[in-house]
Amino acid sequence: MANNEILSEIKTAEEDAKKAVSEATDEKNKKIAKARAEARQILEDGEEEAVKASQNALRSGEAEIDAKRNEIIDDGVREAESVAVKSQSNIPKAVEFLLEEFEREIRV
């Protein structure tokens, strides 16, 4: 083989190597870009899921608060009705007591 042929083959091999390195670099950059895009999407999905979870927790908490509030109101209504019933049963006694006191004051 002549020196020219050897140099030509070396030059061709160098060009092939440069091309292979360039293609590998391009492929690496594409994979990095794809991985970054996927990571960004995963983060966005995670944020959406976190927002949904917090909204669900908030709704659940509001429902519990409403239930507790209604329970307290119902207890208060029952207690007020109980006091009203007891006070109704004491009205005749109170009237009798007041009449007795009034009559006693008149007699004095």
A tleap script that builds the chain and sets N, CA, C and O, in Angstrom:
source leaprc.protein.ff14SB
mol = sequence {
  NMET ALA ASN ASN GLU ILE LEU SER GLU ILE
  LYS THR ALA GLU GLU ASP ALA LYS LYS ALA
  VAL SER GLU ALA THR ASP GLU LYS ASN LYS
  LYS ILE ALA LYS ALA ARG ALA GLU ALA ARG
  GLN ILE LEU GLU ASP GLY GLU GLU GLU ALA
  VAL LYS ALA SER GLN ASN ALA LEU ARG SER
  GLY GLU ALA GLU ILE ASP ALA LYS ARG ASN
  GLU ILE ILE ASP ASP GLY VAL ARG GLU ALA
  GLU SER VAL ALA VAL LYS SER GLN SER ASN
  ILE PRO LYS ALA VAL GLU PHE LEU LEU GLU
  GLU PHE GLU ARG GLU ILE ARG CVAL
}
set mol.1.N position { 0.818 -1.173 0.000 }
set mol.1.CA position { 0.000 0.000 0.000 }
set mol.1.C position { 0.865 1.240 0.000 }
set mol.1.O position { 1.894 1.311 0.671 }
set mol.2.N position { 0.437 2.174 -0.739 }
set mol.2.CA position { 1.201 3.414 -0.841 }
set mol.2.C position { 0.835 4.321 0.315 }
set mol.2.O position { -0.215 4.194 0.944 }
set mol.3.N position { 1.731 5.223 0.558 }
set mol.3.CA position { 1.516 6.185 1.643 }
set mol.3.C position { 0.238 6.986 1.436 }
set mol.3.O position { -0.470 7.295 2.394 }
set mol.4.N position { -0.052 7.317 0.198 }
set mol.4.CA position { -1.269 8.087 -0.095 }
set mol.4.C position { -2.517 7.302 0.291 }
set mol.4.O position { -3.470 7.851 0.843 }
set mol.5.N position { -2.491 6.007 -0.012 }
set mol.5.CA position { -3.645 5.180 0.321 }
set mol.5.C position { -3.804 5.077 1.832 }
set mol.5.O position { -4.914 5.161 2.357 }
set mol.6.N position { -2.696 4.897 2.514 }
set mol.6.CA position { -2.726 4.784 3.979 }
set mol.6.C position { -3.239 6.081 4.572 }
set mol.6.O position { -4.092 6.054 5.459 }
set mol.7.N position { -2.736 7.225 4.101 }
set mol.7.CA position { -3.190 8.519 4.607 }
set mol.7.C position { -4.667 8.741 4.294 }
set mol.7.O position { -5.404 9.299 5.108 }
set mol.8.N position { -5.085 8.311 3.138 }
set mol.8.CA position { -6.484 8.446 2.744 }
set mol.8.C position { -7.380 7.603 3.661 }
set mol.8.O position { -8.442 8.059 4.084 }
set mol.9.N position { -6.953 6.393 3.963 }
set mol.9.CA position { -7.722 5.527 4.860 }
set mol.9.C position { -7.747 6.099 6.275 }
set mol.9.O position { -8.777 6.046 6.947 }
set mol.10.N position { -6.624 6.644 6.727 }
set mol.10.CA position { -6.574 7.258 8.062 }
set mol.10.C position { -7.534 8.445 8.108 }
set mol.10.O position { -8.280 8.615 9.073 }
set mol.11.N position { -7.507 9.257 7.060 }
set mol.11.CA position { -8.378 10.419 6.993 }
set mol.11.C position { -9.844 9.978 6.979 }
set mol.11.O position { -10.676 10.581 7.657 }
set mol.12.N position { -10.156 8.961 6.235 }
set mol.12.CA position { -11.521 8.436 6.178 }
set mol.12.C position { -11.925 7.905 7.552 }
set mol.12.O position { -13.042 8.135 8.015 }
set mol.13.N position { -11.003 7.194 8.195 }
set mol.13.CA position { -11.294 6.655 9.531 }
set mol.13.C position { -11.519 7.781 10.528 }
set mol.13.O position { -12.403 7.689 11.379 }
set mol.14.N position { -10.717 8.853 10.430 }
set mol.14.CA position { -10.898 10.006 11.324 }
set mol.14.C position { -12.257 10.667 11.090 }
set mol.14.O position { -12.950 11.034 12.039 }
set mol.15.N position { -12.629 10.812 9.821 }
set mol.15.CA position { -13.923 11.415 9.500 }
set mol.15.C position { -15.064 10.546 10.020 }
set mol.15.O position { -16.047 11.051 10.562 }
set mol.16.N position { -14.919 9.219 9.846 }
set mol.16.CA position { -15.933 8.297 10.355 }
set mol.16.C position { -16.027 8.395 11.881 }
set mol.16.O position { -17.120 8.377 12.447 }
set mol.17.N position { -14.868 8.501 12.536 }
set mol.17.CA position { -14.847 8.616 14.001 }
set mol.17.C position { -15.501 9.923 14.437 }
set mol.17.O position { -16.280 9.932 15.390 }
set mol.18.N position { -15.194 11.034 13.750 }
set mol.18.CA position { -15.803 12.321 14.073 }
set mol.18.C position { -17.317 12.258 13.889 }
set mol.18.O position { -18.082 12.776 14.703 }
set mol.19.N position { -17.728 11.610 12.798 }
set mol.19.CA position { -19.157 11.474 12.521 }
set mol.19.C position { -19.830 10.651 13.615 }
set mol.19.O position { -20.917 10.995 14.078 }
set mol.20.N position { -19.178 9.558 14.027 }
set mol.20.CA position { -19.730 8.698 15.075 }
set mol.20.C position { -19.825 9.468 16.401 }
set mol.20.O position { -20.822 9.354 17.114 }
set mol.21.N position { -18.792 10.249 16.729 }
set mol.21.CA position { -18.793 11.048 17.959 }
set mol.21.C position { -19.909 12.093 17.886 }
set mol.21.O position { -20.632 12.305 18.860 }
set mol.22.N position { -20.043 12.741 16.732 }
set mol.22.CA position { -21.080 13.759 16.551 }
set mol.22.C position { -22.477 13.149 16.695 }
set mol.22.O position { -23.346 13.721 17.354 }
set mol.23.N position { -22.685 11.980 16.072 }
set mol.23.CA position { -23.980 11.310 16.180 }
set mol.23.C position { -24.257 10.882 17.624 }
set mol.23.O position { -25.380 11.008 18.111 }
set mol.24.N position { -23.234 10.379 18.296 }
set mol.24.CA position { -23.391 9.963 19.696 }
set mol.24.C position { -23.720 11.174 20.572 }
set mol.24.O position { -24.560 11.087 21.468 }
set mol.25.N position { -23.054 12.306 20.308 }
set mol.25.CA position { -23.326 13.523 21.074 }
set mol.25.C position { -24.757 13.994 20.827 }
set mol.25.O position { -25.464 14.376 21.760 }
set mol.26.N position { -25.176 13.963 19.560 }
set mol.26.CA position { -26.552 14.351 19.238 }
set mol.26.C position { -27.554 13.435 19.941 }
set mol.26.O position { -28.541 13.902 20.510 }
set mol.27.N position { -27.297 12.160 19.897 }
set mol.27.CA position { -28.182 11.185 20.551 }
set mol.27.C position { -28.221 11.427 22.062 }
set mol.27.O position { -29.285 11.381 22.680 }
set mol.28.N position { -27.046 11.687 22.647 }
set mol.28.CA position { -26.977 11.970 24.090 }
set mol.28.C position { -27.813 13.206 24.414 }
set mol.28.O position { -28.585 13.193 25.373 }
set mol.29.N position { -27.670 14.264 23.634 }
set mol.29.CA position { -28.427 15.499 23.872 }
set mol.29.C position { -29.929 15.273 23.738 }
set mol.29.O position { -30.717 15.820 24.509 }
set mol.30.N position { -30.328 14.451 22.739 }
set mol.30.CA position { -31.738 14.141 22.566 }
set mol.30.C position { -32.280 13.383 23.776 }
set mol.30.O position { -33.376 13.669 24.258 }
set mol.31.N position { -31.501 12.414 24.262 }
set mol.31.CA position { -31.930 11.628 25.425 }
set mol.31.C position { -32.021 12.508 26.669 }
set mol.31.O position { -32.941 12.357 27.473 }
set mol.32.N position { -31.069 13.426 26.827 }
set mol.32.CA position { -31.104 14.342 27.975 }
set mol.32.C position { -32.339 15.239 27.890 }
set mol.32.O position { -33.035 15.448 28.884 }
set mol.33.N position { -32.605 15.768 26.692 }
set mol.33.CA position { -33.779 16.625 26.511 }
set mol.33.C position { -35.062 15.844 26.798 }
set mol.33.O position { -35.978 16.358 27.440 }
set mol.34.N position { -35.122 14.597 26.318 }
set mol.34.CA position { -36.301 13.766 26.562 }
set mol.34.C position { -36.455 13.484 28.054 }
set mol.34.O position { -37.563 13.557 28.586 }
set mol.35.N position { -35.367 13.167 28.723 }
set mol.35.CA position { -35.408 12.888 30.155 }
set mol.35.C position { -35.857 14.126 30.936 }
set mol.35.O position { -36.634 14.021 31.885 }
set mol.36.N position { -35.366 15.284 30.533 }
set mol.36.CA position { -35.781 16.532 31.210 }
set mol.36.C position { -37.271 16.782 31.002 }
set mol.36.O position { -37.976 17.171 31.933 }
set mol.37.N position { -37.747 16.560 29.783 }
set mol.37.CA position { -39.171 16.754 29.498 }
set mol.37.C position { -40.024 15.787 30.327 }
set mol.37.O position { -41.061 16.169 30.869 }
set mol.38.N position { -39.579 14.543 30.417 }
set mol.38.CA position { -40.302 13.560 31.221 }
set mol.38.C position { -40.286 13.944 32.698 }
set mol.38.O position { -41.297 13.811 33.387 }
set mol.39.N position { -39.141 14.418 33.185 }
set mol.39.CA position { -39.041 14.839 34.584 }
set mol.39.C position { -39.967 16.022 34.850 }
set mol.39.O position { -40.633 16.083 35.883 }
set mol.40.N position { -39.998 16.960 33.906 }
set mol.40.CA position { -40.884 18.114 34.042 }
set mol.40.C position { -42.345 17.663 34.090 }
set mol.40.O position { -43.135 18.171 34.885 }
set mol.41.N position { -42.691 16.707 33.231 }
set mol.41.CA position { -44.061 16.197 33.210 }
set mol.41.C position { -44.392 15.474 34.506 }
set mol.41.O position { -45.495 15.612 35.035 }
set mol.42.N position { -43.452 14.714 35.013 }
set mol.42.CA position { -43.667 14.012 36.286 }
set mol.42.C position { -43.901 15.021 37.402 }
set mol.42.O position { -44.786 14.832 38.236 }
set mol.43.N position { -43.116 16.083 37.420 }
set mol.43.CA position { -43.297 17.129 38.440 }
set mol.43.C position { -44.670 17.789 38.312 }
set mol.43.O position { -45.358 18.002 39.311 }
set mol.44.N position { -45.061 18.109 37.088 }
set mol.44.CA position { -46.371 18.731 36.876 }
set mol.44.C position { -47.492 17.800 37.325 }
set mol.44.O position { -48.444 18.226 37.979 }
set mol.45.N position { -47.367 16.529 36.965 }
set mol.45.CA position { -48.374 15.550 37.381 }
set mol.45.C position { -48.425 15.438 38.902 }
set mol.45.O position { -49.499 15.363 39.499 }
set mol.46.N position { -47.238 15.429 39.516 }
set mol.46.CA position { -47.170 15.354 40.972 }
set mol.46.C position { -47.811 16.562 41.628 }
set mol.46.O position { -48.512 16.431 42.631 }
set mol.47.N position { -47.571 17.739 41.065 }
set mol.47.CA position { -48.181 18.948 41.607 }
set mol.47.C position { -49.698 18.902 41.469 }
set mol.47.O position { -50.421 19.284 42.388 }
set mol.48.N position { -50.177 18.434 40.318 }
set mol.48.CA position { -51.622 18.309 40.118 }
set mol.48.C position { -52.222 17.338 41.130 }
set mol.48.O position { -53.271 17.607 41.715 }
set mol.49.N position { -51.558 16.221 41.328 }
set mol.49.CA position { -52.049 15.229 42.290 }
set mol.49.C position { -52.042 15.809 43.708 }
set mol.49.O position { -52.962 15.562 44.488 }
set mol.50.N position { -51.010 16.574 44.034 }
set mol.50.CA position { -50.934 17.193 45.364 }
set mol.50.C position { -52.073 18.187 45.561 }
set mol.50.O position { -52.678 18.242 46.631 }
set mol.51.N position { -52.358 18.964 44.535 }
set mol.51.CA position { -53.461 19.932 44.624 }
set mol.51.C position { -54.780 19.187 44.796 }
set mol.51.O position { -55.605 19.562 45.630 }
set mol.52.N position { -54.980 18.127 44.005 }
set mol.52.CA position { -56.215 17.352 44.120 }
set mol.52.C position { -56.345 16.740 45.515 }
set mol.52.O position { -57.420 16.763 46.114 }
set mol.53.N position { -55.244 16.197 46.021 }
set mol.53.CA position { -55.273 15.579 47.351 }
set mol.53.C position { -55.585 16.613 48.423 }
set mol.53.O position { -56.363 16.347 49.340 }
set mol.54.N position { -54.977 17.797 48.309 }
set mol.54.CA position { -55.245 18.825 49.316 }
set mol.54.C position { -56.681 19.326 49.223 }
set mol.54.O position { -57.301 19.619 50.245 }
set mol.55.N position { -57.218 19.427 48.001 }
set mol.55.CA position { -58.617 19.835 47.848 }
set mol.55.C position { -59.555 18.781 48.429 }
set mol.55.O position { -60.550 19.115 49.073 }
set mol.56.N position { -59.233 17.508 48.200 }
set mol.56.CA position { -60.047 16.433 48.775 }
set mol.56.C position { -59.996 16.461 50.295 }
set mol.56.O position { -61.014 16.283 50.963 }
set mol.57.N position { -58.806 16.684 50.834 }
set mol.57.CA position { -58.667 16.758 52.287 }
set mol.57.C position { -59.442 17.950 52.838 }
set mol.57.O position { -60.073 17.854 53.891 }
set mol.58.N position { -59.392 19.064 52.129 }
set mol.58.CA position { -60.124 20.252 52.556 }
set mol.58.C position { -61.626 19.983 52.540 }
set mol.58.O position { -62.333 20.321 53.490 }
set mol.59.N position { -62.112 19.373 51.456 }
set mol.59.CA position { -63.545 19.051 51.392 }
set mol.59.C position { -63.940 18.092 52.510 }
set mol.59.O position { -64.996 18.243 53.124 }
set mol.60.N position { -63.097 17.121 52.764 }
set mol.60.CA position { -63.380 16.164 53.824 }
set mol.60.C position { -63.425 16.873 55.176 }
set mol.60.O position { -64.308 16.614 55.994 }
set mol.61.N position { -62.468 17.766 55.401 }
set mol.61.CA position { -62.442 18.520 56.654 }
set mol.61.C position { -63.664 19.413 56.794 }
set mol.61.O position { -64.233 19.529 57.879 }
set mol.62.N position { -64.067 20.046 55.696 }
set mol.62.CA position { -65.255 20.894 55.738 }
set mol.62.C position { -66.494 20.065 56.047 }
set mol.62.O position { -67.367 20.506 56.795 }
set mol.63.N position { -66.575 18.875 55.481 }
set mol.63.CA position { -67.717 17.995 55.749 }
set mol.63.C position { -67.752 17.600 57.223 }
set mol.63.O position { -68.817 17.579 57.840 }
set mol.64.N position { -66.590 17.291 57.781 }
set mol.64.CA position { -66.528 16.937 59.202 }
set mol.64.C position { -66.940 18.118 60.071 }
set mol.64.O position { -67.660 17.952 61.055 }
set mol.65.N position { -66.481 19.306 59.704 }
set mol.65.CA position { -66.831 20.509 60.463 }
set mol.65.C position { -68.333 20.760 60.377 }
set mol.65.O position { -68.968 21.076 61.384 }
set mol.66.N position { -68.902 20.623 59.188 }
set mol.66.CA position { -70.347 20.814 59.028 }
set mol.66.C position { -71.124 19.805 59.868 }
set mol.66.O position { -72.112 20.155 60.514 }
set mol.67.N position { -70.678 18.567 59.855 }
set mol.67.CA position { -71.359 17.535 60.635 }
set mol.67.C position { -71.283 17.853 62.126 }
set mol.67.O position { -72.277 17.721 62.841 }
set mol.68.N position { -70.122 18.268 62.592 }
set mol.68.CA position { -69.950 18.607 64.009 }
set mol.68.C position { -70.802 19.821 64.367 }
set mol.68.O position { -71.428 19.851 65.427 }
set mol.69.N position { -70.828 20.834 63.474 }
set mol.69.CA position { -71.626 22.032 63.716 }
set mol.69.C position { -73.099 21.661 63.814 }
set mol.69.O position { -73.802 22.124 64.713 }
set mol.70.N position { -73.565 20.827 62.891 }
set mol.70.CA position { -74.969 20.398 62.920 }
set mol.70.C position { -75.283 19.612 64.192 }
set mol.70.O position { -76.364 19.749 64.764 }
set mol.71.N position { -74.342 18.799 64.623 }
set mol.71.CA position { -74.528 18.034 65.859 }
set mol.71.C position { -74.656 18.977 67.055 }
set mol.71.O position { -75.518 18.785 67.912 }
set mol.72.N position { -73.798 19.994 67.110 }
set mol.72.CA position { -73.843 20.958 68.211 }
set mol.72.C position { -75.161 21.734 68.181 }
set mol.72.O position { -75.775 21.960 69.225 }
set mol.73.N position { -75.594 22.140 66.988 }
set mol.73.CA position { -76.857 22.869 66.867 }
set mol.73.C position { -78.018 21.981 67.310 }
set mol.73.O position { -78.898 22.429 68.045 }
set mol.74.N position { -78.024 20.730 66.869 }
set mol.74.CA position { -79.095 19.813 67.261 }
set mol.74.C position { -79.117 19.609 68.778 }
set mol.74.O position { -80.185 19.587 69.390 }
set mol.75.N position { -77.933 19.459 69.381 }
set mol.75.CA position { -77.860 19.319 70.837 }
set mol.75.C position { -78.421 20.564 71.530 }
set mol.75.O position { -79.146 20.465 72.520 }
set mol.76.N position { -78.074 21.733 70.993 }
set mol.76.CA position { -78.577 22.980 71.579 }
set mol.76.C position { -80.084 23.098 71.459 }
set mol.76.O position { -80.753 23.537 72.394 }
set mol.77.N position { -80.622 22.706 70.309 }
set mol.77.CA position { -82.076 22.752 70.112 }
set mol.77.C position { -82.770 21.806 71.081 }
set mol.77.O position { -83.779 22.166 71.688 }
set mol.78.N position { -82.236 20.601 71.228 }
set mol.78.CA position { -82.834 19.630 72.154 }
set mol.78.C position { -82.794 20.153 73.587 }
set mol.78.O position { -83.762 20.017 74.334 }
set mol.79.N position { -81.670 20.748 73.960 }
set mol.79.CA position { -81.542 21.284 75.316 }
set mol.79.C position { -82.510 22.439 75.531 }
set mol.79.O position { -83.130 22.544 76.589 }
set mol.80.N position { -82.645 23.315 74.522 }
set mol.80.CA position { -83.584 24.434 74.635 }
set mol.80.C position { -85.017 23.923 74.751 }
set mol.80.O position { -85.799 24.454 75.539 }
set mol.81.N position { -85.364 22.911 73.983 }
set mol.81.CA position { -86.704 22.337 74.074 }
set mol.81.C position { -86.934 21.708 75.436 }
set mol.81.O position { -88.024 21.817 75.998 }
set mol.82.N position { -85.917 21.054 75.967 }
set mol.82.CA position { -86.025 20.444 77.288 }
set mol.82.C position { -86.246 21.513 78.357 }
set mol.82.O position { -87.082 21.343 79.244 }
set mol.83.N position { -85.504 22.603 78.272 }
set mol.83.CA position { -85.663 23.699 79.231 }
set mol.83.C position { -87.058 24.309 79.097 }
set mol.83.O position { -87.694 24.654 80.093 }
set mol.84.N position { -87.526 24.436 77.846 }
set mol.84.CA position { -88.861 24.997 77.629 }
set mol.84.C position { -89.925 24.102 78.247 }
set mol.84.O position { -90.857 24.602 78.877 }
set mol.85.N position { -89.806 22.801 78.082 }
set mol.85.CA position { -90.771 21.868 78.655 }
set mol.85.C position { -90.744 21.953 80.181 }
set mol.85.O position { -91.790 21.992 80.829 }
set mol.86.N position { -89.535 21.980 80.748 }
set mol.86.CA position { -89.424 22.078 82.214 }
set mol.86.C position { -90.014 23.389 82.718 }
set mol.86.O position { -90.690 23.425 83.747 }
set mol.87.N position { -89.751 24.463 81.984 }
set mol.87.CA position { -90.273 25.757 82.432 }
set mol.87.C position { -91.787 25.788 82.328 }
set mol.87.O position { -92.435 26.413 83.167 }
set mol.88.N position { -92.369 25.144 81.340 }
set mol.88.CA position { -93.827 25.081 81.208 }
set mol.88.C position { -94.437 24.352 82.398 }
set mol.88.O position { -95.499 24.732 82.891 }
set mol.89.N position { -93.764 23.311 82.852 }
set mol.89.CA position { -94.305 22.560 83.990 }
set mol.89.C position { -94.158 23.344 85.289 }
set mol.89.O position { -94.855 23.049 86.260 }
set mol.90.N position { -93.274 24.329 85.330 }
set mol.90.CA position { -93.078 25.129 86.548 }
set mol.90.C position { -93.959 26.376 86.576 }
set mol.90.O position { -94.019 27.040 87.610 }
set mol.91.N position { -94.634 26.718 85.499 }
set mol.91.CA position { -95.465 27.937 85.462 }
set mol.91.C position { -96.573 27.887 86.516 }
set mol.91.O position { -96.746 28.863 87.246 }
set mol.92.N position { -97.327 26.798 86.626 }
set mol.92.CA position { -98.381 26.788 87.670 }
set mol.92.C position { -97.806 26.977 89.075 }
set mol.92.O position { -98.390 27.678 89.902 }
set mol.93.N position { -96.669 26.355 89.337 }
set mol.93.CA position { -96.041 26.514 90.658 }
set mol.93.C position { -95.617 27.960 90.886 }
set mol.93.O position { -95.786 28.496 91.981 }
set mol.94.N position { -95.071 28.584 89.859 }
set mol.94.CA position { -94.620 29.965 89.978 }
set mol.94.C position { -95.806 30.891 90.214 }
set mol.94.O position { -95.730 31.800 91.041 }
set mol.95.N position { -96.896 30.667 89.494 }
set mol.95.CA position { -98.103 31.491 89.671 }
set mol.95.C position { -98.627 31.332 91.084 }
set mol.95.O position { -98.975 32.315 91.739 }
set mol.96.N position { -98.683 30.116 91.547 }
set mol.96.CA position { -99.169 29.851 92.913 }
set mol.96.C position { -98.280 30.530 93.944 }
set mol.96.O position { -98.768 31.126 94.904 }
set mol.97.N position { -96.981 30.436 93.738 }
set mol.97.CA position { -96.043 31.078 94.662 }
set mol.97.C position { -96.241 32.587 94.679 }
set mol.97.O position { -96.280 33.195 95.749 }
set mol.98.N position { -96.366 33.190 93.518 }
set mol.98.CA position { -96.552 34.640 93.444 }
set mol.98.C position { -97.865 35.072 94.079 }
set mol.98.O position { -97.920 36.096 94.761 }
set mol.99.N position { -98.929 34.291 93.856 }
set mol.99.CA position { -100.215 34.618 94.483 }
set mol.99.C position { -100.129 34.535 96.004 }
set mol.99.O position { -100.664 35.386 96.715 }
set mol.100.N position { -99.446 33.495 96.495 }
set mol.100.CA position { -99.287 33.348 97.946 }
set mol.100.C position { -98.498 34.517 98.523 }
set mol.100.O position { -98.855 35.054 99.572 }
set mol.101.N position { -97.461 34.899 97.862 }
set mol.101.CA position { -96.646 36.032 98.325 }
set mol.101.C position { -97.467 37.321 98.295 }
set mol.101.O position { -97.411 38.125 99.225 }
set mol.102.N position { -98.227 37.507 97.217 }
set mol.102.CA position { -99.052 38.707 97.115 }
set mol.102.C position { -100.098 38.735 98.227 }
set mol.102.O position { -100.304 39.767 98.866 }
set mol.103.N position { -100.758 37.598 98.455 }
set mol.103.CA position { -101.785 37.526 99.514 }
set mol.103.C position { -101.169 37.744 100.879 }
set mol.103.O position { -101.778 38.390 101.731 }
set mol.104.N position { -99.997 37.230 101.106 }
set mol.104.CA position { -99.314 37.422 102.382 }
set mol.104.C position { -98.989 38.896 102.596 }
set mol.104.O position { -99.126 39.398 103.712 }
set mol.105.N position { -98.570 39.583 101.569 }
set mol.105.CA position { -98.255 41.006 101.651 }
set mol.105.C position { -99.528 41.812 101.937 }
set mol.105.O position { -99.498 42.793 102.681 }
set mol.106.N position { -100.618 41.396 101.352 }
set mol.106.CA position { -101.888 42.112 101.582 }
set mol.106.C position { -102.343 41.907 103.002 }
set mol.106.O position { -102.876 42.841 103.600 }
set mol.107.N position { -102.167 40.766 103.559 }
set mol.107.CA position { -102.618 40.443 104.923 }
set mol.107.C position { -101.793 41.165 105.971 }
set mol.107.O position { -102.277 41.372 107.084 }
set mol.108.N position { -100.658 41.526 105.681 }
set mol.108.CA position { -99.768 42.140 106.664 }
set mol.108.C position { -100.161 43.532 106.979 }
set mol.108.O position { -99.510 44.189 107.791 }
savepdb mol mol.pdb
quit
